[in-house]
Amino acid sequence: MGKKKKVILPPLLPPEVGEDEIEVSDEDLEFVRENRDYAGFLSSLDTKSITRHVVRIADQKEEDIEALYEERSRRASLKKQAAEDGLQVDRVDALPVKTLDGKLYYKTALKVSKSEDASKEYESATEDKDEGKDKSLVKLTKAERRQKLKKSKKETKKQAKESPKEDAVEGKLQPGVLAELKEYITAEETLTQKKRKLAEIGMLLLEDPESNIKSLKELLQLCDDEDHDVLKLGLLSLLAVFKDIIPSYRIRLPSEKELQITVSKPVQKMRFYESTLLRSYKAYLQKLINLKKQPSFRHVAVRCMCTLLEAVPHFNFRESLLVSVVKSIGSSDDVIRKLCCKAIKSIFTNEGKHGGEATVEAVQLIAAHVKNHNCQLHPDCIEVFLSLSFDEDLGLKKREKTKPQKKKRGRNAENSSQVQENDKKRSRKELAAKARDEVNADFKEFNPDSEERRRMQTEILSAVFQTYFRILKHSMEPDIAKSKINTNVVFGGFGRHPLLAPCLKGLGKFSHLIDLDFMSDLMGALEKLAGLSVNQDDHPPENSLTVSERLQCCIVAFKVMRNNLDALNVDLQNFFVQLYNLLLKYRPDRDEGEVLAEALKIMLCEGRQHDMQRAAAFIKRLGTISLCFGSAEAMAALVTLKQLLQKNPKCRNLLENDVGGGSISGSVAKYQPDALDPHLCGALSSVLWELSLLSKHYHPAVSSMATSISSMGTGHETIPLSIHSPQQAFADLSIERQLLSTNISSALLNCKRKRGNHPLNLNKIEDMQTFIDESELKKRFGDHFRALRDFSENRRLRGELNHTLSSINLYKEYKQQKKKQKDSKATQRKKGTKVL
């Protein structure tokens, strides 16, 4: 309980003076009269309130009032006595202070007398006694009320400290607001302090890592901070430190026996440095693996792991890094997937850093990852295999090294006399050979011998081709076996077989390294995947491949056949039939034009000369599809058509404009465009009338190519082959189309942005006019669409002509019947007249 308030007495009243004793002089009266305006406030004074404040005791006993006055006088006397009882400190205990005037001043202290203690006790006792009496005796002023409020607030704070549970509800809001303000003010300061600390520790480690290696623990502790920004900065700081201080060798910790041996101080220091570095690096990797599971730190953790794998693939704990990176190589996040693929490709291309061991481990992990996910991964997972490189001459190099050594020994045996004469030269050669042997021994672990490299290469090839054959086998399985996986949801942009396209690319690149025992199985699988059962084209199965994938199967089959031409004897006629039918199924907006151009180059332009019937069929088919394709695809088809005409001079008879077709006819007398086999279509009996339409194509390159093909003579003289390939022609026109589309889009955007201020600002369109002539372009478009319009007009006219011809024939028949009836009537009349 707090102390109760004291009763404050009013000030002493002035002594009472009788009215008779008061004397007022004439001067005073005159002064008041002259200054009556200044004394006007006296008439407006509130005498009642003044008397209430001055005389605050009413209807009280005189004994109580006298006791209060006596108490006040007693306190005043005690204060005077305490001020006079100042005690001077003994000169022995305190040194004096001398001023500039030469006077000495000693320190003094107030003496606590017994009277003060007695007065305090007396005050407390009297206050307790007079609580009940004086509560209603005195009326307080405003100043006294303020003092009373301050004292009451102090007492409430003391009570809140003694009993916080009782006052928790009353003081809940204010401490919370203060805490929030403090956090808001100090958040940036703490962040800058932690950043500064990270920078200082990092600089110390980079300057002298051996003496400051213990600071790695502080950096690891900062990585456990609750602030996400500080944690990310700590991870990146440790990444920079580890990249700089990790040695170029694997650390092997000493065994128990080696620890028992006494070693020098430098060796002890190096052991402590390596062990501390290895423990910190292990803890850092474990932290990265754990943070990778959290979405907010996934990008930072994967970036750190990939950077470490690229920078130090030779160091300890490489296996754990590879496992974590390979698991994320098929992630749906593009950033994470690209980082992981880049790290794996760097391992494949920079084998000098790790000697090839990391490549073997990475390839085996990727093969196991593809197997575990049932070949349902992103195509980038196995596209990294295309960065692998293999040495095909490991055995030949070893033989080349052994042969000259035998020759030198023979020469040394024959010319022993000369060697004895030149001892100095021999000693120099021996010293150089010894030095070379020592250097080779030092670098043996970085440059393994041919046998070790051959072993690693065979392991890599076995894992790669095992993955490729597994993907081919999975692609040939029916959809019933794959119904458990919803591939459209996970890999909707890559079809039912997301890994097939990169698998076929890899088989085409490494087909010369495949064992001959597997060639027949590979060709059978490619034939089955290409969908060579042409009878099912009208109703394809559910697990059928796209046109681009089937074209890739044909391309791979031709590459395998070309690389192993001496060992294989396979008929590729079925693949030509498949290409002949796929040309009609190709759609520019759906399929890949690069694959079509590559198929035309490998299957038709390259290789030996084709059969005349087959060549004529492909020439006619390419001319037909050029009318339906875009400019890039049409240009690739025309380039192929021109090269086929150059290789097969007899097929130039298709350029003749005879009514019944060319002058050379095959086994089929009439052209059948719906035939599935190119040998049975009878293309030699047709004419390339498509070239006359293509010569009016809207694109100048296509029209000029069609015109040049039409002008080729029918003679059998040799014409030099075209320099351009279908791939190059397609690439040139596709790049031109991209530039045109980007220029048009940028010009339209500029027009929209500047429509208000500059309505005629068409700088981009003016630049385009230098690239393409507008009038020529309009003319080409007009000719092209006029030809198409002529087709529809001819159909309409033919329909009307047939209708008029049929009506005319009916009218003629009607006339003939009428004439017959008249003739019959006339004959009957003649007979009647004769009878009469």
PDB file of N, CA and C in Angstrom, residues 375-379 474-475 479 482 485-502 542-546 549 590 592:
ATOM      1  N   CYS A 375      11.616 -42.666 -67.710  1.00  0.00           N
ATOM      2  CA  CYS A 375      11.835 -41.887 -68.937  1.00  0.00           C
ATOM      3  C   CYS A 375      10.861 -40.722 -69.086  1.00  0.00           C
ATOM      4  N   GLN A 376      10.284 -40.253 -68.010  1.00  0.00           N
ATOM      5  CA  GLN A 376       9.366 -39.114 -68.047  1.00  0.00           C
ATOM      6  C   GLN A 376      10.038 -37.919 -67.372  1.00  0.00           C
ATOM      7  N   LEU A 377      10.966 -37.306 -68.090  1.00  0.00           N
ATOM      8  CA  LEU A 377      11.732 -36.172 -67.589  1.00  0.00           C
ATOM      9  C   LEU A 377      11.810 -35.106 -68.671  1.00  0.00           C
ATOM     10  N   HIS A 378      12.378 -34.001 -68.305  1.00  0.00           N
ATOM     11  CA  HIS A 378      12.578 -32.910 -69.270  1.00  0.00           C
ATOM     12  C   HIS A 378      13.667 -33.312 -70.272  1.00  0.00           C
ATOM     13  N   PRO A 379      13.537 -32.911 -71.548  1.00  0.00           N
ATOM     14  CA  PRO A 379      14.561 -33.294 -72.537  1.00  0.00           C
ATOM     15  C   PRO A 379      15.966 -32.818 -72.207  1.00  0.00           C
ATOM     16  N   HIS A 474      11.081 -47.786 -74.220  1.00  0.00           N
ATOM     17  CA  HIS A 474       9.926 -47.178 -73.561  1.00  0.00           C
ATOM     18  C   HIS A 474       9.003 -46.523 -74.584  1.00  0.00           C
ATOM     19  N   SER A 475       9.566 -45.948 -75.664  1.00  0.00           N
ATOM     20  CA  SER A 475       8.738 -45.302 -76.683  1.00  0.00           C
ATOM     21  C   SER A 475       7.939 -46.310 -77.492  1.00  0.00           C
ATOM     22  N   ASP A 479       0.396 -47.657 -74.790  1.00  0.00           N
ATOM     23  CA  ASP A 479      -0.031 -46.659 -73.802  1.00  0.00           C
ATOM     24  C   ASP A 479      -0.622 -47.289 -72.556  1.00  0.00           C
ATOM     25  N   LYS A 482       1.790 -47.214 -69.852  1.00  0.00           N
ATOM     26  CA  LYS A 482       2.157 -45.874 -69.395  1.00  0.00           C
ATOM     27  C   LYS A 482       0.967 -45.079 -68.881  1.00  0.00           C
ATOM     28  N   ILE A 485       1.068 -42.624 -65.623  1.00  0.00           N
ATOM     29  CA  ILE A 485       1.747 -41.323 -65.623  1.00  0.00           C
ATOM     30  C   ILE A 485       0.992 -40.377 -66.535  1.00  0.00           C
ATOM     31  N   ASN A 486       0.631 -39.249 -65.993  1.00  0.00           N
ATOM     32  CA  ASN A 486      -0.061 -38.228 -66.776  1.00  0.00           C
ATOM     33  C   ASN A 486       0.980 -37.307 -67.394  1.00  0.00           C
ATOM     34  N   THR A 487       1.470 -37.704 -68.564  1.00  0.00           N
ATOM     35  CA  THR A 487       2.546 -36.936 -69.192  1.00  0.00           C
ATOM     36  C   THR A 487       2.076 -35.607 -69.752  1.00  0.00           C
ATOM     37  N   ASN A 488       0.817 -35.491 -70.055  1.00  0.00           N
ATOM     38  CA  ASN A 488       0.332 -34.222 -70.615  1.00  0.00           C
ATOM     39  C   ASN A 488       0.385 -33.101 -69.601  1.00  0.00           C
ATOM     40  N   VAL A 489       0.243 -33.459 -68.308  1.00  0.00           N
ATOM     41  CA  VAL A 489       0.271 -32.434 -67.270  1.00  0.00           C
ATOM     42  C   VAL A 489       1.695 -32.018 -66.971  1.00  0.00           C
ATOM     43  N   VAL A 490       2.595 -33.007 -66.857  1.00  0.00           N
ATOM     44  CA  VAL A 490       3.966 -32.704 -66.446  1.00  0.00           C
ATOM     45  C   VAL A 490       4.799 -32.195 -67.605  1.00  0.00           C
ATOM     46  N   PHE A 491       4.683 -32.831 -68.762  1.00  0.00           N
ATOM     47  CA  PHE A 491       5.507 -32.470 -69.907  1.00  0.00           C
ATOM     48  C   PHE A 491       4.609 -32.245 -71.121  1.00  0.00           C
ATOM     49  N   GLY A 492       3.648 -31.337 -70.963  1.00  0.00           N
ATOM     50  CA  GLY A 492       2.688 -31.101 -72.029  1.00  0.00           C
ATOM     51  C   GLY A 492       3.316 -30.505 -73.271  1.00  0.00           C
ATOM     52  N   GLY A 493       4.425 -29.795 -73.146  1.00  0.00           N
ATOM     53  CA  GLY A 493       5.028 -29.169 -74.309  1.00  0.00           C
ATOM     54  C   GLY A 493       5.932 -30.067 -75.108  1.00  0.00           C
ATOM     55  N   PHE A 494       6.143 -31.317 -74.699  1.00  0.00           N
ATOM     56  CA  PHE A 494       7.085 -32.204 -75.371  1.00  0.00           C
ATOM     57  C   PHE A 494       6.451 -33.522 -75.785  1.00  0.00           C
ATOM     58  N   GLY A 495       5.152 -33.622 -75.779  1.00  0.00           N
ATOM     59  CA  GLY A 495       4.482 -34.807 -76.277  1.00  0.00           C
ATOM     60  C   GLY A 495       4.548 -35.970 -75.301  1.00  0.00           C
ATOM     61  N   ARG A 496       4.202 -37.153 -75.858  1.00  0.00           N
ATOM     62  CA  ARG A 496       4.155 -38.360 -75.031  1.00  0.00           C
ATOM     63  C   ARG A 496       5.539 -38.914 -74.734  1.00  0.00           C
ATOM     64  N   HIS A 497       6.499 -38.578 -75.564  1.00  0.00           N
ATOM     65  CA  HIS A 497       7.858 -39.113 -75.406  1.00  0.00           C
ATOM     66  C   HIS A 497       8.833 -37.948 -75.322  1.00  0.00           C
ATOM     67  N   PRO A 498       8.987 -37.326 -74.167  1.00  0.00           N
ATOM     68  CA  PRO A 498       9.818 -36.109 -74.086  1.00  0.00           C
ATOM     69  C   PRO A 498      11.297 -36.352 -74.321  1.00  0.00           C
ATOM     70  N   LEU A 499      11.784 -37.563 -74.052  1.00  0.00           N
ATOM     71  CA  LEU A 499      13.218 -37.829 -74.176  1.00  0.00           C
ATOM     72  C   LEU A 499      13.596 -38.441 -75.520  1.00  0.00           C
ATOM     73  N   LEU A 500      12.629 -38.660 -76.394  1.00  0.00           N
ATOM     74  CA  LEU A 500      12.944 -39.349 -77.645  1.00  0.00           C
ATOM     75  C   LEU A 500      13.766 -38.470 -78.589  1.00  0.00           C
ATOM     76  N   ALA A 501      13.416 -37.200 -78.717  1.00  0.00           N
ATOM     77  CA  ALA A 501      14.136 -36.313 -79.648  1.00  0.00           C
ATOM     78  C   ALA A 501      15.613 -36.168 -79.282  1.00  0.00           C
ATOM     79  N   PRO A 502      15.973 -35.846 -78.031  1.00  0.00           N
ATOM     80  CA  PRO A 502      17.415 -35.799 -77.714  1.00  0.00           C
ATOM     81  C   PRO A 502      18.083 -37.167 -77.784  1.00  0.00           C
ATOM     82  N   GLU A 542      -2.701 -44.630 -80.885  1.00  0.00           N
ATOM     83  CA  GLU A 542      -2.646 -43.561 -79.894  1.00  0.00           C
ATOM     84  C   GLU A 542      -1.209 -43.223 -79.506  1.00  0.00           C
ATOM     85  N   ASN A 543      -0.333 -44.215 -79.539  1.00  0.00           N
ATOM     86  CA  ASN A 543       1.051 -43.979 -79.138  1.00  0.00           C
ATOM     87  C   ASN A 543       1.940 -43.639 -80.322  1.00  0.00           C
ATOM     88  N   SER A 544       1.368 -43.190 -81.461  1.00  0.00           N
ATOM     89  CA  SER A 544       2.165 -42.833 -82.624  1.00  0.00           C
ATOM     90  C   SER A 544       2.973 -41.574 -82.340  1.00  0.00           C
ATOM     91  N   LEU A 545       4.090 -41.451 -83.047  1.00  0.00           N
ATOM     92  CA  LEU A 545       4.979 -40.314 -82.862  1.00  0.00           C
ATOM     93  C   LEU A 545       4.548 -39.165 -83.752  1.00  0.00           C
ATOM     94  N   THR A 546       5.117 -38.010 -83.499  1.00  0.00           N
ATOM     95  CA  THR A 546       4.869 -36.848 -84.336  1.00  0.00           C
ATOM     96  C   THR A 546       5.656 -36.963 -85.635  1.00  0.00           C
ATOM     97  N   GLU A 549       9.429 -36.422 -85.027  1.00  0.00           N
ATOM     98  CA  GLU A 549      10.085 -37.587 -84.419  1.00  0.00           C
ATOM     99  C   GLU A 549      10.265 -38.722 -85.421  1.00  0.00           C
ATOM    100  N   ARG A 590       3.197 -26.707 -86.859  1.00  0.00           N
ATOM    101  CA  ARG A 590       3.195 -27.759 -85.852  1.00  0.00           C
ATOM    102  C   ARG A 590       4.530 -28.478 -85.736  1.00  0.00           C
ATOM    103  N   GLU A 592       8.774 -29.266 -86.900  1.00  0.00           N
ATOM    104  CA  GLU A 592      10.043 -28.535 -86.930  1.00  0.00           C
ATOM    105  C   GLU A 592      10.591 -28.524 -88.354  1.00  0.00           C
TER     106      GLU A 592
END
